[in-house]
Amino acid sequence: MLCMNTFVQAQSVLAPAAIIDRRVDSLLSLMTIDEKIGQLNQLTSDWIFTGPIKNDNDKVAQIKKGMIGSMLNVSGVKHTRELQEYAMQSRLKIPLLFGLDVIHGFRTTFPLPLAEAASWDLEAIEKSARIAGKEAAAAGVHWTFAPMVDISRDPRWGRVMEGAGEDTYLGSLIAKARVKGFQGKGLGDKESIMACAKHFAAYGAAIGGRDYNSVDMSMRTLWDTYLPPFKAAADAGAATFMNSFNDLNGIPATGNSYLQRDILKGQWDFKGFVVSDWGSIGEMVNHGYAANEKEAARMAIQAGSDMDMESRCYRDHLYQLLKENKIQHSQLDDAVKRILRKKFELGLFEDPFRYCDSQRQDAQWNRASHLQAAREIATRSMVLLKNEKQILPLPNHNIKIACVGPFVKSVRDHLGFWSIEWPDDSSRIVTLWDGINRKLGKGSSLVYAKGCHTNDADTSGFAEAKRAALQSDVVVLTVGEERNMSGESKSRSSLRLPGVQEQLIKAMVATGKPVVLLIHAGRPLVFSWAADHVPSILYAWWLGTEAGNAMADVLFGDYNPSGKLPMTFPRNEGQIPIYYNHFNTGRPPATDSSNIYVSSYIDLPNSPRYPFGYGLSYTSFSYESFMLSDTSLRGNQTLTVTVRVKNTGKYPGKETVQLYLRDRVGKAVRPVKELKKFEQVYLQPGETKEVIFSLTTADLAYYDNELNYNWEEGVFDVMVGGNSRDVHMRSLQWSK
Ligand code: BGC
């Protein structure tokens, strides 16, 4: 029997990679085949689950035998300590890894990741992940299954709420920020947890926006659009990757050697490990790719899936596959080593209980600074879509407000999907009602009417809502989809407001009172009537623990909204997929409307309801003196783009200045514009700041059809503006 002290004594937390590798090798040499297979086996605790669960009463026995390498859905130092103690009864005392979906917060819930992306505030996004990481680490969690870095161009897909939206450049920067946030000072620091870039790859392009569906895309689109955020996550040091449920051009991602071996572990030299998605190894049978679970296990390990989440195919079949020489010992060893390496890096061999400190857990609980950070990013995540007649911001004195709608007093809804619920949530989460109440000053009053439920046909509450509106100066109306309508397995074919909510909006507008509409959702919704008839619209997503305070901050002007849409909002579902960086086609819609043989709909313009990058402020900005340093550049010269942005309104405010580029002619056709840079500027009324961007040929490169990554000489259009539609443009020639 091995004495683990040999490892324990020699282990230092931030040991250099070479020392860790030696320790991994020496541990591996002591392991039986069963123990190796055990390391690849990840099972859920029975406390929470996110997929079909197989009943297993013998998990404790399996842990004691070293047959489980990792558990998911376990948190809290009491539980993690209990399970880790069982692991310490195994022959080699290899610690368990505890993984959890810490997607947008742990004890403190932050806005949905898509909402945070709307802030375009990389520092705040990193901070939100840092806080989530600290809180989770203090509660025994070693590893989050985040960030999700799937590009998503289809709002029917419920998981758009979990990512950074449609843009590759913004998505890559956010991927990096989130990885850095979760991993903090690096593995080995007790406050860090491992990040997991998921879902590798192209899951966001599920056909028809239907979750788990197939993906069929060109290699060029894969490389140009879908892979860069993963590469950014890998470059930022993401410790792990998760593969995905979809097949990509006929090959399930879990069994996809091209993705996992050639690209990730080959070209990108990724040293971490890949975990399958929940049951995805076994699901290759349903895909019709593996004849049975044994074959699925063979295909998955050969393709580079290291850890099996919940399918048990590795546990049940790898031994036999080895005996039959259908897989190599080296393949098994490689997967085991990758996992052990992370356990060493986390310092778990030095102290398997280093994440199980109840004092630390208590110290990270309910921290005011965490709530403050959640409130700040929540205010920055809201997007002002419309503000006719400057109804917003509202005064807080001498005003009668009718708060109407199904979400005025909502509590847990604000957590959104992929959040962790706590028994005391009802006293922690700030409702809109409470948030507004706290702000009200002298001579003001509030009246409430629910109006309707979210998702039924009952209009009996309309009368009360009308009465409330008529006795008030303004109606603050909340509508949207329920928190569980966006998320995993929450695809929708209709993106309309459910139930009778649109009728409620009409009823409120018909009262003649000014209406401020707050829309809660985890995705872009379609709300054409409201967009045309309601004077003020704020997109409020699901904003987390501090939602009500944040919404009140924005409604009363304590924060001037600065969010910009990370996804294009369609006019209706028929336009989907719709995204700003599309190709031009041979027949772009003409300005001369007599030509009908163009690429358009006969019943709808091509343009979206709200373009990517769009979002208003209580103030206004003008763009002046837009200049390029040169209109003819060579090779490795740098182009400097300057623009003076002026606050032309009454309030101080923040603008996200966006730079788009178009490559007019390419070996393969190029998008009509692509985001290349952005910068946020904060301006006092009347203040002007010069924003300077630098572009080099690195910003021009793309993958052609042979997958060469190059830039080509020619004419480029540089566009600058406050969203992807309203831009100023100048052109230049860039030659080799
Ligand atoms: C999801 C993953 C998640 C996993 C564990 C799966 O169903 O696709 O994103 O990390 O469950 O909860």
JSON list of C-alpha atoms in Angstrom, two decimals, residues 293-467:
[
{"chain": "A", "resi": 293, "resn": "GLU", "atom": "CA", "xyz": [-21.95, 2.38, -25.49]},
{"chain": "A", "resi": 294, "resn": "LYS", "atom": "CA", "xyz": [-18.74, 0.43, -25.64]},
{"chain": "A", "resi": 295, "resn": "GLU", "atom": "CA", "xyz": [-18.01, 1.78, -29.07]},
{"chain": "A", "resi": 296, "resn": "ALA", "atom": "CA", "xyz": [-18.96, 5.23, -27.83]},
{"chain": "A", "resi": 297, "resn": "ALA", "atom": "CA", "xyz": [-16.39, 4.95, -25.05]},
{"chain": "A", "resi": 298, "resn": "ARG", "atom": "CA", "xyz": [-13.74, 3.89, -27.55]},
{"chain": "A", "resi": 299, "resn": "MET", "atom": "CA", "xyz": [-14.54, 6.71, -29.93]},
{"chain": "A", "resi": 300, "resn": "ALA", "atom": "CA", "xyz": [-14.67, 9.35, -27.22]},
{"chain": "A", "resi": 301, "resn": "ILE", "atom": "CA", "xyz": [-11.35, 8.51, -25.62]},
{"chain": "A", "resi": 302, "resn": "GLN", "atom": "CA", "xyz": [-9.65, 8.18, -28.96]},
{"chain": "A", "resi": 303, "resn": "ALA", "atom": "CA", "xyz": [-11.03, 11.56, -29.95]},
{"chain": "A", "resi": 304, "resn": "GLY", "atom": "CA", "xyz": [-9.63, 13.21, -26.84]},
{"chain": "A", "resi": 305, "resn": "SER", "atom": "CA", "xyz": [-12.55, 13.37, -24.40]},
{"chain": "A", "resi": 306, "resn": "ASP", "atom": "CA", "xyz": [-10.75, 12.88, -21.11]},
{"chain": "A", "resi": 307, "resn": "MET", "atom": "CA", "xyz": [-13.45, 12.83, -18.47]},
{"chain": "A", "resi": 308, "resn": "ASP", "atom": "CA", "xyz": [-16.84, 11.21, -18.79]},
{"chain": "A", "resi": 309, "resn": "MET", "atom": "CA", "xyz": [-19.59, 13.28, -17.22]},
{"chain": "A", "resi": 310, "resn": "GLU", "atom": "CA", "xyz": [-22.37, 10.98, -16.14]},
{"chain": "A", "resi": 311, "resn": "SER", "atom": "CA", "xyz": [-22.56, 8.51, -19.02]},
{"chain": "A", "resi": 312, "resn": "ARG", "atom": "CA", "xyz": [-20.58, 5.80, -17.20]},
{"chain": "A", "resi": 313, "resn": "CYS", "atom": "CA", "xyz": [-19.40, 4.49, -20.56]},
{"chain": "A", "resi": 314, "resn": "TYR", "atom": "CA", "xyz": [-15.76, 4.84, -19.53]},
{"chain": "A", "resi": 315, "resn": "ARG", "atom": "CA", "xyz": [-16.36, 3.18, -16.20]},
{"chain": "A", "resi": 316, "resn": "ASP", "atom": "CA", "xyz": [-18.17, 0.27, -17.81]},
{"chain": "A", "resi": 317, "resn": "HIS", "atom": "CA", "xyz": [-16.15, -0.30, -20.96]},
{"chain": "A", "resi": 318, "resn": "LEU", "atom": "CA", "xyz": [-12.63, 1.09, -20.97]},
{"chain": "A", "resi": 319, "resn": "TYR", "atom": "CA", "xyz": [-11.15, -1.91, -19.16]},
{"chain": "A", "resi": 320, "resn": "GLN", "atom": "CA", "xyz": [-12.46, -4.35, -21.71]},
{"chain": "A", "resi": 321, "resn": "LEU", "atom": "CA", "xyz": [-11.47, -2.08, -24.59]},
{"chain": "A", "resi": 322, "resn": "LEU", "atom": "CA", "xyz": [-7.91, -2.10, -23.27]},
{"chain": "A", "resi": 323, "resn": "LYS", "atom": "CA", "xyz": [-7.90, -5.86, -22.90]},
{"chain": "A", "resi": 324, "resn": "GLU", "atom": "CA", "xyz": [-9.10, -6.20, -26.47]},
{"chain": "A", "resi": 325, "resn": "ASN", "atom": "CA", "xyz": [-6.45, -3.77, -27.65]},
{"chain": "A", "resi": 326, "resn": "LYS", "atom": "CA", "xyz": [-9.13, -1.50, -29.03]},
{"chain": "A", "resi": 327, "resn": "ILE", "atom": "CA", "xyz": [-7.66, 1.44, -27.22]},
{"chain": "A", "resi": 328, "resn": "GLN", "atom": "CA", "xyz": [-4.07, 2.05, -26.18]},
{"chain": "A", "resi": 329, "resn": "HIS", "atom": "CA", "xyz": [-2.73, 2.33, -22.66]},
{"chain": "A", "resi": 330, "resn": "SER", "atom": "CA", "xyz": [-1.09, 5.55, -23.76]},
{"chain": "A", "resi": 331, "resn": "GLN", "atom": "CA", "xyz": [-4.51, 7.02, -24.58]},
{"chain": "A", "resi": 332, "resn": "LEU", "atom": "CA", "xyz": [-5.82, 6.17, -21.15]},
{"chain": "A", "resi": 333, "resn": "ASP", "atom": "CA", "xyz": [-2.67, 7.46, -19.48]},
{"chain": "A", "resi": 334, "resn": "ASP", "atom": "CA", "xyz": [-2.78, 10.73, -21.33]},
{"chain": "A", "resi": 335, "resn": "ALA", "atom": "CA", "xyz": [-6.32, 11.42, -20.13]},
{"chain": "A", "resi": 336, "resn": "VAL", "atom": "CA", "xyz": [-5.49, 10.44, -16.54]},
{"chain": "A", "resi": 337, "resn": "LYS", "atom": "CA", "xyz": [-2.36, 12.56, -16.49]},
{"chain": "A", "resi": 338, "resn": "ARG", "atom": "CA", "xyz": [-4.21, 15.62, -17.68]},
{"chain": "A", "resi": 339, "resn": "ILE", "atom": "CA", "xyz": [-6.70, 15.26, -14.84]},
{"chain": "A", "resi": 340, "resn": "LEU", "atom": "CA", "xyz": [-4.10, 14.48, -12.16]},
{"chain": "A", "resi": 341, "resn": "ARG", "atom": "CA", "xyz": [-2.04, 17.45, -13.26]},
{"chain": "A", "resi": 342, "resn": "LYS", "atom": "CA", "xyz": [-4.92, 19.78, -12.45]},
{"chain": "A", "resi": 343, "resn": "LYS", "atom": "CA", "xyz": [-5.42, 18.16, -9.06]},
{"chain": "A", "resi": 344, "resn": "PHE", "atom": "CA", "xyz": [-1.76, 18.76, -8.32]},
{"chain": "A", "resi": 345, "resn": "GLU", "atom": "CA", "xyz": [-1.92, 22.32, -9.61]},
{"chain": "A", "resi": 346, "resn": "LEU", "atom": "CA", "xyz": [-4.89, 23.02, -7.36]},
{"chain": "A", "resi": 347, "resn": "GLY", "atom": "CA", "xyz": [-2.78, 21.90, -4.42]},
{"chain": "A", "resi": 348, "resn": "LEU", "atom": "CA", "xyz": [-5.20, 19.10, -3.56]},
{"chain": "A", "resi": 349, "resn": "PHE", "atom": "CA", "xyz": [-2.48, 16.55, -2.97]},
{"chain": "A", "resi": 350, "resn": "GLU", "atom": "CA", "xyz": [-0.92, 18.86, -0.47]},
{"chain": "A", "resi": 351, "resn": "ASP", "atom": "CA", "xyz": [-4.22, 19.35, 1.29]},
{"chain": "A", "resi": 352, "resn": "PRO", "atom": "CA", "xyz": [-7.34, 17.72, -0.10]},
{"chain": "A", "resi": 353, "resn": "PHE", "atom": "CA", "xyz": [-9.42, 19.84, 2.27]},
{"chain": "A", "resi": 354, "resn": "ARG", "atom": "CA", "xyz": [-7.95, 23.19, 1.35]},
{"chain": "A", "resi": 355, "resn": "TYR", "atom": "CA", "xyz": [-11.28, 24.25, -0.15]},
{"chain": "A", "resi": 356, "resn": "CYS", "atom": "CA", "xyz": [-13.23, 22.98, 2.84]},
{"chain": "A", "resi": 357, "resn": "ASP", "atom": "CA", "xyz": [-12.69, 25.71, 5.37]},
{"chain": "A", "resi": 358, "resn": "SER", "atom": "CA", "xyz": [-15.93, 26.73, 7.03]},
{"chain": "A", "resi": 359, "resn": "GLN", "atom": "CA", "xyz": [-14.50, 29.97, 8.36]},
{"chain": "A", "resi": 360, "resn": "ARG", "atom": "CA", "xyz": [-13.51, 31.00, 4.88]},
{"chain": "A", "resi": 361, "resn": "GLN", "atom": "CA", "xyz": [-16.94, 29.97, 3.65]},
{"chain": "A", "resi": 362, "resn": "ASP", "atom": "CA", "xyz": [-18.57, 32.20, 6.25]},
{"chain": "A", "resi": 363, "resn": "ALA", "atom": "CA", "xyz": [-16.27, 35.08, 5.42]},
{"chain": "A", "resi": 364, "resn": "GLN", "atom": "CA", "xyz": [-17.30, 34.96, 1.77]},
{"chain": "A", "resi": 365, "resn": "TRP", "atom": "CA", "xyz": [-21.00, 34.82, 2.59]},
{"chain": "A", "resi": 366, "resn": "ASN", "atom": "CA", "xyz": [-23.18, 37.90, 2.08]},
{"chain": "A", "resi": 367, "resn": "ARG", "atom": "CA", "xyz": [-20.35, 40.32, 1.52]},
{"chain": "A", "resi": 368, "resn": "ALA", "atom": "CA", "xyz": [-21.53, 43.86, 1.01]},
{"chain": "A", "resi": 369, "resn": "SER", "atom": "CA", "xyz": [-18.78, 44.48, -1.52]},
{"chain": "A", "resi": 370, "resn": "HIS", "atom": "CA", "xyz": [-20.02, 41.55, -3.62]},
{"chain": "A", "resi": 371, "resn": "LEU", "atom": "CA", "xyz": [-23.55, 42.86, -3.59]},
{"chain": "A", "resi": 372, "resn": "GLN", "atom": "CA", "xyz": [-22.27, 46.29, -4.52]},
{"chain": "A", "resi": 373, "resn": "ALA", "atom": "CA", "xyz": [-20.38, 44.82, -7.49]},
{"chain": "A", "resi": 374, "resn": "ALA", "atom": "CA", "xyz": [-23.50, 42.90, -8.55]},
{"chain": "A", "resi": 375, "resn": "ARG", "atom": "CA", "xyz": [-25.54, 46.10, -8.40]},
{"chain": "A", "resi": 376, "resn": "GLU", "atom": "CA", "xyz": [-22.98, 48.02, -10.43]},
{"chain": "A", "resi": 377, "resn": "ILE", "atom": "CA", "xyz": [-22.73, 45.53, -13.24]},
{"chain": "A", "resi": 378, "resn": "ALA", "atom": "CA", "xyz": [-26.50, 45.09, -13.23]},
{"chain": "A", "resi": 379, "resn": "THR", "atom": "CA", "xyz": [-26.94, 48.82, -13.87]},
{"chain": "A", "resi": 380, "resn": "ARG", "atom": "CA", "xyz": [-24.39, 48.63, -16.68]},
{"chain": "A", "resi": 381, "resn": "SER", "atom": "CA", "xyz": [-26.12, 45.63, -18.27]},
{"chain": "A", "resi": 382, "resn": "MET", "atom": "CA", "xyz": [-29.47, 47.29, -18.94]},
{"chain": "A", "resi": 383, "resn": "VAL", "atom": "CA", "xyz": [-30.06, 48.56, -22.44]},
{"chain": "A", "resi": 384, "resn": "LEU", "atom": "CA", "xyz": [-32.22, 51.60, -23.11]},
{"chain": "A", "resi": 385, "resn": "LEU", "atom": "CA", "xyz": [-33.96, 50.87, -26.38]},
{"chain": "A", "resi": 386, "resn": "LYS", "atom": "CA", "xyz": [-36.25, 53.85, -26.58]},
{"chain": "A", "resi": 387, "resn": "ASN", "atom": "CA", "xyz": [-36.82, 57.04, -24.62]},
{"chain": "A", "resi": 388, "resn": "GLU", "atom": "CA", "xyz": [-39.18, 59.29, -26.53]},
{"chain": "A", "resi": 389, "resn": "LYS", "atom": "CA", "xyz": [-40.00, 62.58, -24.91]},
{"chain": "A", "resi": 390, "resn": "GLN", "atom": "CA", "xyz": [-37.28, 61.83, -22.37]},
{"chain": "A", "resi": 391, "resn": "ILE", "atom": "CA", "xyz": [-39.72, 60.22, -19.96]},
{"chain": "A", "resi": 392, "resn": "LEU", "atom": "CA", "xyz": [-36.74, 58.68, -18.26]},
{"chain": "A", "resi": 393, "resn": "PRO", "atom": "CA", "xyz": [-35.14, 59.33, -15.89]},
{"chain": "A", "resi": 394, "resn": "LEU", "atom": "CA", "xyz": [-38.07, 59.71, -13.53]},
{"chain": "A", "resi": 395, "resn": "PRO", "atom": "CA", "xyz": [-38.02, 62.30, -10.78]},
{"chain": "A", "resi": 396, "resn": "ASN", "atom": "CA", "xyz": [-38.28, 60.75, -7.34]},
{"chain": "A", "resi": 397, "resn": "HIS", "atom": "CA", "xyz": [-40.17, 63.64, -5.77]},
{"chain": "A", "resi": 398, "resn": "ASN", "atom": "CA", "xyz": [-43.83, 64.49, -6.19]},
{"chain": "A", "resi": 399, "resn": "ILE", "atom": "CA", "xyz": [-44.60, 61.64, -8.52]},
{"chain": "A", "resi": 400, "resn": "LYS", "atom": "CA", "xyz": [-47.28, 58.98, -8.47]},
{"chain": "A", "resi": 401, "resn": "ILE", "atom": "CA", "xyz": [-46.06, 55.78, -10.03]},
{"chain": "A", "resi": 402, "resn": "ALA", "atom": "CA", "xyz": [-48.14, 52.79, -11.00]},
{"chain": "A", "resi": 403, "resn": "CYS", "atom": "CA", "xyz": [-46.03, 49.65, -10.93]},
{"chain": "A", "resi": 404, "resn": "VAL", "atom": "CA", "xyz": [-47.79, 47.17, -13.15]},
{"chain": "A", "resi": 405, "resn": "GLY", "atom": "CA", "xyz": [-46.98, 43.76, -14.51]},
{"chain": "A", "resi": 406, "resn": "PRO", "atom": "CA", "xyz": [-46.24, 40.20, -13.55]},
{"chain": "A", "resi": 407, "resn": "PHE", "atom": "CA", "xyz": [-42.66, 40.81, -12.42]},
{"chain": "A", "resi": 408, "resn": "VAL", "atom": "CA", "xyz": [-43.04, 43.88, -10.17]},
{"chain": "A", "resi": 409, "resn": "LYS", "atom": "CA", "xyz": [-42.80, 41.79, -7.03]},
{"chain": "A", "resi": 410, "resn": "SER", "atom": "CA", "xyz": [-40.90, 38.84, -8.51]},
{"chain": "A", "resi": 411, "resn": "VAL", "atom": "CA", "xyz": [-38.14, 37.50, -6.35]},
{"chain": "A", "resi": 412, "resn": "ARG", "atom": "CA", "xyz": [-36.46, 34.34, -7.63]},
{"chain": "A", "resi": 413, "resn": "ASP", "atom": "CA", "xyz": [-37.17, 35.25, -11.25]},
{"chain": "A", "resi": 414, "resn": "HIS", "atom": "CA", "xyz": [-34.32, 37.73, -11.00]},
{"chain": "A", "resi": 415, "resn": "LEU", "atom": "CA", "xyz": [-31.85, 34.88, -10.58]},
{"chain": "A", "resi": 416, "resn": "GLY", "atom": "CA", "xyz": [-32.52, 33.80, -14.14]},
{"chain": "A", "resi": 417, "resn": "PHE", "atom": "CA", "xyz": [-31.52, 30.37, -15.41]},
{"chain": "A", "resi": 418, "resn": "TRP", "atom": "CA", "xyz": [-28.29, 28.67, -14.29]},
{"chain": "A", "resi": 419, "resn": "SER", "atom": "CA", "xyz": [-28.28, 30.18, -10.87]},
{"chain": "A", "resi": 420, "resn": "ILE", "atom": "CA", "xyz": [-28.02, 28.74, -7.43]},
{"chain": "A", "resi": 421, "resn": "GLU", "atom": "CA", "xyz": [-31.02, 29.11, -5.18]},
{"chain": "A", "resi": 422, "resn": "TRP", "atom": "CA", "xyz": [-30.69, 29.64, -1.45]},
{"chain": "A", "resi": 423, "resn": "PRO", "atom": "CA", "xyz": [-33.36, 29.10, 1.20]},
{"chain": "A", "resi": 424, "resn": "ASP", "atom": "CA", "xyz": [-33.20, 32.74, 2.29]},
{"chain": "A", "resi": 425, "resn": "ASP", "atom": "CA", "xyz": [-33.48, 34.17, -1.22]},
{"chain": "A", "resi": 426, "resn": "SER", "atom": "CA", "xyz": [-36.78, 35.86, -0.50]},
{"chain": "A", "resi": 427, "resn": "SER", "atom": "CA", "xyz": [-35.09, 38.18, 1.99]},
{"chain": "A", "resi": 428, "resn": "ARG", "atom": "CA", "xyz": [-31.96, 38.76, -0.13]},
{"chain": "A", "resi": 429, "resn": "ILE", "atom": "CA", "xyz": [-33.11, 39.40, -3.65]},
{"chain": "A", "resi": 430, "resn": "VAL", "atom": "CA", "xyz": [-34.20, 42.97, -4.23]},
{"chain": "A", "resi": 431, "resn": "THR", "atom": "CA", "xyz": [-37.47, 43.23, -6.12]},
{"chain": "A", "resi": 432, "resn": "LEU", "atom": "CA", "xyz": [-38.36, 46.08, -8.43]},
{"chain": "A", "resi": 433, "resn": "TRP", "atom": "CA", "xyz": [-41.02, 47.09, -5.96]},
{"chain": "A", "resi": 434, "resn": "ASP", "atom": "CA", "xyz": [-38.48, 47.35, -3.13]},
{"chain": "A", "resi": 435, "resn": "GLY", "atom": "CA", "xyz": [-35.91, 49.05, -5.33]},
{"chain": "A", "resi": 436, "resn": "ILE", "atom": "CA", "xyz": [-38.36, 51.77, -6.36]},
{"chain": "A", "resi": 437, "resn": "ASN", "atom": "CA", "xyz": [-39.72, 52.18, -2.85]},
{"chain": "A", "resi": 438, "resn": "ARG", "atom": "CA", "xyz": [-36.25, 52.82, -1.49]},
{"chain": "A", "resi": 439, "resn": "LYS", "atom": "CA", "xyz": [-35.75, 55.67, -3.93]},
{"chain": "A", "resi": 440, "resn": "LEU", "atom": "CA", "xyz": [-39.01, 57.48, -3.44]},
{"chain": "A", "resi": 441, "resn": "GLY", "atom": "CA", "xyz": [-38.73, 60.97, -2.06]},
{"chain": "A", "resi": 442, "resn": "LYS", "atom": "CA", "xyz": [-41.15, 63.55, -0.72]},
{"chain": "A", "resi": 443, "resn": "GLY", "atom": "CA", "xyz": [-44.61, 63.75, -2.17]},
{"chain": "A", "resi": 444, "resn": "SER", "atom": "CA", "xyz": [-44.29, 60.51, -4.11]},
{"chain": "A", "resi": 445, "resn": "SER", "atom": "CA", "xyz": [-46.40, 57.40, -3.99]},
{"chain": "A", "resi": 446, "resn": "LEU", "atom": "CA", "xyz": [-46.55, 53.97, -5.49]},
{"chain": "A", "resi": 447, "resn": "VAL", "atom": "CA", "xyz": [-49.44, 51.78, -6.43]},
{"chain": "A", "resi": 448, "resn": "TYR", "atom": "CA", "xyz": [-49.23, 48.18, -7.56]},
{"chain": "A", "resi": 449, "resn": "ALA", "atom": "CA", "xyz": [-51.26, 46.04, -9.90]},
{"chain": "A", "resi": 450, "resn": "LYS", "atom": "CA", "xyz": [-50.07, 42.73, -11.27]},
{"chain": "A", "resi": 451, "resn": "GLY", "atom": "CA", "xyz": [-52.26, 42.99, -14.37]},
{"chain": "A", "resi": 452, "resn": "CYS", "atom": "CA", "xyz": [-51.71, 39.43, -15.53]},
{"chain": "A", "resi": 453, "resn": "HIS", "atom": "CA", "xyz": [-49.67, 36.31, -15.07]},
{"chain": "A", "resi": 454, "resn": "THR", "atom": "CA", "xyz": [-46.78, 35.64, -17.41]},
{"chain": "A", "resi": 455, "resn": "ASN", "atom": "CA", "xyz": [-48.18, 32.81, -19.36]},
{"chain": "A", "resi": 456, "resn": "ASP", "atom": "CA", "xyz": [-51.92, 32.36, -19.37]},
{"chain": "A", "resi": 457, "resn": "ALA", "atom": "CA", "xyz": [-54.99, 33.90, -20.97]},
{"chain": "A", "resi": 458, "resn": "ASP", "atom": "CA", "xyz": [-56.44, 35.55, -17.87]},
{"chain": "A", "resi": 459, "resn": "THR", "atom": "CA", "xyz": [-57.18, 39.26, -18.35]},
{"chain": "A", "resi": 460, "resn": "SER", "atom": "CA", "xyz": [-59.19, 39.72, -15.18]},
{"chain": "A", "resi": 461, "resn": "GLY", "atom": "CA", "xyz": [-56.41, 41.82, -13.62]},
{"chain": "A", "resi": 462, "resn": "PHE", "atom": "CA", "xyz": [-56.48, 44.41, -16.41]},
{"chain": "A", "resi": 463, "resn": "ALA", "atom": "CA", "xyz": [-59.22, 46.50, -14.76]},
{"chain": "A", "resi": 464, "resn": "GLU", "atom": "CA", "xyz": [-57.20, 46.95, -11.58]},
{"chain": "A", "resi": 465, "resn": "ALA", "atom": "CA", "xyz": [-54.12, 47.76, -13.64]},
{"chain": "A", "resi": 466, "resn": "LYS", "atom": "CA", "xyz": [-56.05, 50.44, -15.53]},
{"chain": "A", "resi": 467, "resn": "ARG", "atom": "CA", "xyz": [-57.29, 51.95, -12.30]}
]
